[in-house]
Amino acid sequence: TKIGFFVEYSYLCEDVIFLNMKIKVFIAALLAVILTAGCADIRRLEDLKIESVEVESISPIGLRGLQLTLSVTVDNPGAQVSLSEIYGVLEHSGKVLGEVAVVPFVIQGKQTGTYTLNADLTLGKEATVLDLGRLLGKDALEEMTVDASARLKIRKGPSRRIEIEDVPLKKLIDAVK
């Protein structure tokens, strides 16, 4: 079974629950930045809020990846927002720890809704599960940075590519809390 993978290999990660929480926070922070970066000119988009993020399922992809299914509740008082080409990279001291790609999705306008997001999380070539588990501790968050990009489209208007680079992970986590 899929859960058997974590039971059998739980020694690879000191605390699977802690890692799941950090994955949720990372995805929520990534989505929060993508949804609000570079869009101050679009009325009320800055009011968009991520209410909650729940990990619905985690499935291993080989030894270096995870497929995540997340349930994300978003309060969107503004127009419909379409997101595609969503991609993020987590780095520590110039070393890529992991990459995340999220399947495109649409946030309906003028409502609070819960959306199912599918994402693939892949460890960087030089990173291991143990590295990731150790580095997601409190002290290492100060040194981690996130690069992210996505294509954003408001209603039926033109889409625009938004990107962020070298944003401290700690800052993103604090913004989501």
mmCIF file of C-alpha atoms in Angstrom:
data_model
loop_
_atom_site.group_PDB
_atom_site.id
_atom_site.type_symbol
_atom_site.label_atom_id
_atom_site.label_comp_id
_atom_site.label_asym_id
_atom_site.label_seq_id
_atom_site.Cartn_x
_atom_site.Cartn_y
_atom_site.Cartn_z
ATOM 1 C CA THR A 1 0.000 0.000 0.000
ATOM 2 C CA LYS A 2 0.987 3.627 -0.371
ATOM 3 C CA ILE A 3 1.006 4.182 3.387
ATOM 4 C CA GLY A 4 3.214 1.116 3.798
ATOM 5 C CA PHE A 5 5.971 3.037 2.034
ATOM 6 C CA PHE A 6 6.086 5.559 4.885
ATOM 7 C CA VAL A 7 5.856 2.881 7.571
ATOM 8 C CA GLU A 8 8.635 0.837 5.999
ATOM 9 C CA TYR A 9 10.895 3.820 5.256
ATOM 10 C CA SER A 10 9.974 6.102 8.144
ATOM 11 C CA TYR A 11 13.544 5.885 9.415
ATOM 12 C CA LEU A 12 14.488 8.123 6.461
ATOM 13 C CA CYS A 13 12.669 11.031 8.018
ATOM 14 C CA GLU A 14 12.773 11.705 11.750
ATOM 15 C CA ASP A 15 9.199 12.945 11.871
ATOM 16 C CA VAL A 16 6.893 12.339 8.904
ATOM 17 C CA ILE A 17 4.140 14.460 10.467
ATOM 18 C CA PHE A 18 6.545 17.393 10.842
ATOM 19 C CA LEU A 19 7.597 17.015 7.196
ATOM 20 C CA ASN A 20 3.935 16.904 6.054
ATOM 21 C CA MET A 21 3.262 20.131 7.961
ATOM 22 C CA LYS A 22 6.240 21.843 6.356
ATOM 23 C CA ILE A 23 5.126 20.655 2.893
ATOM 24 C CA LYS A 24 1.678 22.160 3.527
ATOM 25 C CA VAL A 25 3.188 25.442 4.678
ATOM 26 C CA PHE A 26 5.581 25.554 1.706
ATOM 27 C CA ILE A 27 2.777 24.936 -0.810
ATOM 28 C CA ALA A 28 0.510 27.478 0.910
ATOM 29 C CA ALA A 29 3.281 30.064 0.958
ATOM 30 C CA LEU A 30 4.096 29.410 -2.697
ATOM 31 C CA LEU A 31 0.445 29.803 -3.681
ATOM 32 C CA ALA A 32 0.051 32.949 -1.569
ATOM 33 C CA VAL A 33 2.997 34.624 -3.272
ATOM 34 C CA ILE A 34 1.935 33.533 -6.750
ATOM 35 C CA LEU A 35 -1.609 34.759 -6.183
ATOM 36 C CA THR A 36 -0.582 38.204 -4.972
ATOM 37 C CA ALA A 37 2.794 39.004 -6.594
ATOM 38 C CA GLY A 38 2.793 41.706 -9.200
ATOM 39 C CA CYS A 39 -0.976 42.155 -9.236
ATOM 40 C CA ALA A 40 -1.525 45.293 -7.177
ATOM 41 C CA ASP A 41 -3.134 47.032 -10.143
ATOM 42 C CA ILE A 42 -5.942 44.488 -10.377
ATOM 43 C CA ARG A 43 -8.724 45.550 -8.043
ATOM 44 C CA ARG A 44 -9.321 43.396 -4.965
ATOM 45 C CA LEU A 45 -6.901 40.614 -5.962
ATOM 46 C CA GLU A 46 -4.814 41.573 -2.938
ATOM 47 C CA ASP A 47 -7.863 40.619 -0.812
ATOM 48 C CA LEU A 48 -7.602 37.011 -1.956
ATOM 49 C CA LYS A 49 -6.814 34.826 1.087
ATOM 50 C CA ILE A 50 -5.767 31.226 1.547
ATOM 51 C CA GLU A 51 -7.940 30.065 4.437
ATOM 52 C CA SER A 52 -6.582 26.538 4.851
ATOM 53 C CA VAL A 53 -4.387 23.879 3.256
ATOM 54 C CA GLU A 54 -4.860 20.178 3.974
ATOM 55 C CA VAL A 55 -2.806 17.309 2.586
ATOM 56 C CA GLU A 56 -5.347 14.822 1.231
ATOM 57 C CA SER A 57 -2.853 12.244 0.012
ATOM 58 C CA ILE A 58 0.837 11.671 -0.523
ATOM 59 C CA SER A 59 2.085 9.041 -2.943
ATOM 60 C CA PRO A 60 5.748 8.261 -3.555
ATOM 61 C CA ILE A 61 7.136 8.616 -7.066
ATOM 62 C CA GLY A 62 10.214 6.443 -7.016
ATOM 63 C CA LEU A 63 12.726 7.329 -4.305
ATOM 64 C CA ARG A 64 13.065 11.022 -5.143
ATOM 65 C CA GLY A 65 9.557 12.358 -5.485
ATOM 66 C CA LEU A 66 6.105 12.678 -4.050
ATOM 67 C CA GLN A 67 2.750 13.255 -5.651
ATOM 68 C CA LEU A 68 0.642 15.459 -3.401
ATOM 69 C CA THR A 69 -3.083 16.035 -3.445
ATOM 70 C CA LEU A 70 -4.016 19.123 -1.466
ATOM 71 C CA SER A 71 -7.340 20.582 -0.442
ATOM 72 C CA VAL A 72 -7.018 24.375 -0.423
ATOM 73 C CA THR A 73 -9.755 26.734 0.758
ATOM 74 C CA VAL A 74 -9.514 30.177 -0.830
ATOM 75 C CA ASP A 75 -11.603 33.280 -0.142
ATOM 76 C CA ASN A 76 -11.749 35.276 -3.383
ATOM 77 C CA PRO A 77 -13.852 38.461 -3.169
ATOM 78 C CA GLY A 78 -12.697 39.527 -6.646
ATOM 79 C CA ALA A 79 -12.804 38.135 -10.160
ATOM 80 C CA GLN A 80 -12.106 34.579 -11.339
ATOM 81 C CA VAL A 81 -8.378 33.766 -11.370
ATOM 82 C CA SER A 82 -6.779 31.075 -13.562
ATOM 83 C CA LEU A 83 -3.315 29.788 -12.686
ATOM 84 C CA SER A 84 -1.139 27.642 -14.929
ATOM 85 C CA GLU A 85 2.515 26.790 -15.431
ATOM 86 C CA ILE A 86 3.001 26.866 -11.644
ATOM 87 C CA TYR A 87 6.532 25.962 -10.650
ATOM 88 C CA GLY A 88 8.660 26.528 -7.558
ATOM 89 C CA VAL A 89 12.187 25.767 -6.341
ATOM 90 C CA LEU A 90 13.388 25.550 -2.726
ATOM 91 C CA GLU A 91 17.090 26.326 -2.219
ATOM 92 C CA HIS A 92 19.513 26.300 0.701
ATOM 93 C CA SER A 93 23.016 27.745 0.365
ATOM 94 C CA GLY A 94 22.806 27.600 -3.427
ATOM 95 C CA LYS A 95 21.786 23.928 -3.362
ATOM 96 C CA VAL A 96 18.412 22.961 -4.869
ATOM 97 C CA LEU A 97 16.547 20.954 -2.231
ATOM 98 C CA GLY A 98 13.369 20.404 -4.171
ATOM 99 C CA GLU A 99 11.122 21.457 -7.012
ATOM 100 C CA VAL A 100 7.346 21.584 -7.057
ATOM 101 C CA ALA A 101 5.023 21.690 -10.069
ATOM 102 C CA VAL A 102 1.292 22.275 -9.585
ATOM 103 C CA VAL A 103 -1.401 21.260 -12.074
ATOM 104 C CA PRO A 104 -3.298 24.303 -13.472
ATOM 105 C CA PHE A 105 -6.465 25.345 -11.631
ATOM 106 C CA VAL A 106 -9.129 28.070 -11.553
ATOM 107 C CA ILE A 107 -10.277 29.998 -8.476
ATOM 108 C CA GLN A 108 -13.887 31.078 -8.896
ATOM 109 C CA GLY A 109 -14.665 34.729 -8.303
ATOM 110 C CA LYS A 110 -16.721 36.308 -5.518
ATOM 111 C CA GLN A 111 -16.844 33.262 -3.293
ATOM 112 C CA THR A 112 -15.004 31.098 -0.818
ATOM 113 C CA GLY A 113 -14.291 27.706 -2.305
ATOM 114 C CA THR A 114 -12.292 24.573 -1.655
ATOM 115 C CA TYR A 115 -10.115 23.363 -4.513
ATOM 116 C CA THR A 116 -8.254 20.115 -5.034
ATOM 117 C CA LEU A 117 -4.711 20.741 -6.205
ATOM 118 C CA ASN A 118 -2.340 18.121 -7.526
ATOM 119 C CA ALA A 119 1.369 18.765 -7.212
ATOM 120 C CA ASP A 120 4.559 16.838 -7.865
ATOM 121 C CA LEU A 121 7.403 17.424 -5.427
ATOM 122 C CA THR A 122 10.817 16.240 -6.587
ATOM 123 C CA LEU A 123 14.014 16.292 -4.554
ATOM 124 C CA GLY A 124 16.928 18.183 -6.067
ATOM 125 C CA LYS A 125 19.728 16.110 -7.605
ATOM 126 C CA GLU A 126 22.068 16.808 -4.681
ATOM 127 C CA ALA A 127 19.444 16.522 -1.916
ATOM 128 C CA THR A 128 18.236 13.506 0.043
ATOM 129 C CA VAL A 129 15.120 12.939 2.150
ATOM 130 C CA LEU A 130 17.312 13.151 5.258
ATOM 131 C CA ASP A 131 18.685 16.531 4.126
ATOM 132 C CA LEU A 132 15.200 17.850 3.618
ATOM 133 C CA GLY A 133 13.995 16.583 6.999
ATOM 134 C CA ARG A 134 16.964 18.115 8.822
ATOM 135 C CA LEU A 135 16.825 21.396 6.952
ATOM 136 C CA LEU A 136 13.149 21.949 7.632
ATOM 137 C CA GLY A 137 14.037 22.624 11.255
ATOM 138 C CA LYS A 138 13.509 26.045 12.792
ATOM 139 C CA ASP A 139 17.040 27.407 12.342
ATOM 140 C CA ALA A 140 17.537 26.389 8.708
ATOM 141 C CA LEU A 141 14.385 28.205 7.536
ATOM 142 C CA GLU A 142 16.234 31.522 7.839
ATOM 143 C CA GLU A 143 18.711 30.452 5.132
ATOM 144 C CA MET A 144 16.244 28.874 2.671
ATOM 145 C CA THR A 145 14.940 30.754 -0.337
ATOM 146 C CA VAL A 146 12.140 30.158 -2.823
ATOM 147 C CA ASP A 147 11.932 30.915 -6.535
ATOM 148 C CA ALA A 148 8.471 30.587 -8.073
ATOM 149 C CA SER A 149 6.680 31.352 -11.295
ATOM 150 C CA ALA A 150 3.201 31.004 -12.716
ATOM 151 C CA ARG A 151 0.977 32.260 -15.490
ATOM 152 C CA LEU A 152 -1.946 34.255 -14.085
ATOM 153 C CA LYS A 153 -5.140 35.198 -15.903
ATOM 154 C CA ILE A 154 -7.937 37.345 -14.470
ATOM 155 C CA ARG A 155 -11.355 36.497 -15.942
ATOM 156 C CA LYS A 156 -11.032 36.501 -19.704
ATOM 157 C CA GLY A 157 -8.270 39.096 -19.823
ATOM 158 C CA PRO A 158 -4.742 38.512 -21.074
ATOM 159 C CA SER A 159 -2.527 36.248 -19.033
ATOM 160 C CA ARG A 160 0.705 37.423 -17.512
ATOM 161 C CA ARG A 161 3.698 35.598 -16.183
ATOM 162 C CA ILE A 162 4.667 36.387 -12.615
ATOM 163 C CA GLU A 163 7.942 35.403 -11.010
ATOM 164 C CA ILE A 164 9.602 35.772 -7.641
ATOM 165 C CA GLU A 165 13.227 35.036 -6.892
ATOM 166 C CA ASP A 166 15.227 34.499 -3.725
ATOM 167 C CA VAL A 167 12.361 35.147 -1.315
ATOM 168 C CA PRO A 168 13.253 33.840 2.176
ATOM 169 C CA LEU A 169 11.101 30.811 3.060
ATOM 170 C CA LYS A 170 10.704 32.091 6.615
ATOM 171 C CA LYS A 171 9.103 35.280 5.271
ATOM 172 C CA LEU A 172 6.624 33.260 3.197
ATOM 173 C CA ILE A 173 5.705 30.999 6.109
ATOM 174 C CA ASP A 174 5.149 34.000 8.388
ATOM 175 C CA ALA A 175 2.923 35.612 5.733
ATOM 176 C CA VAL A 176 0.680 32.519 5.535
ATOM 177 C CA LYS A 177 0.300 31.997 9.302
#
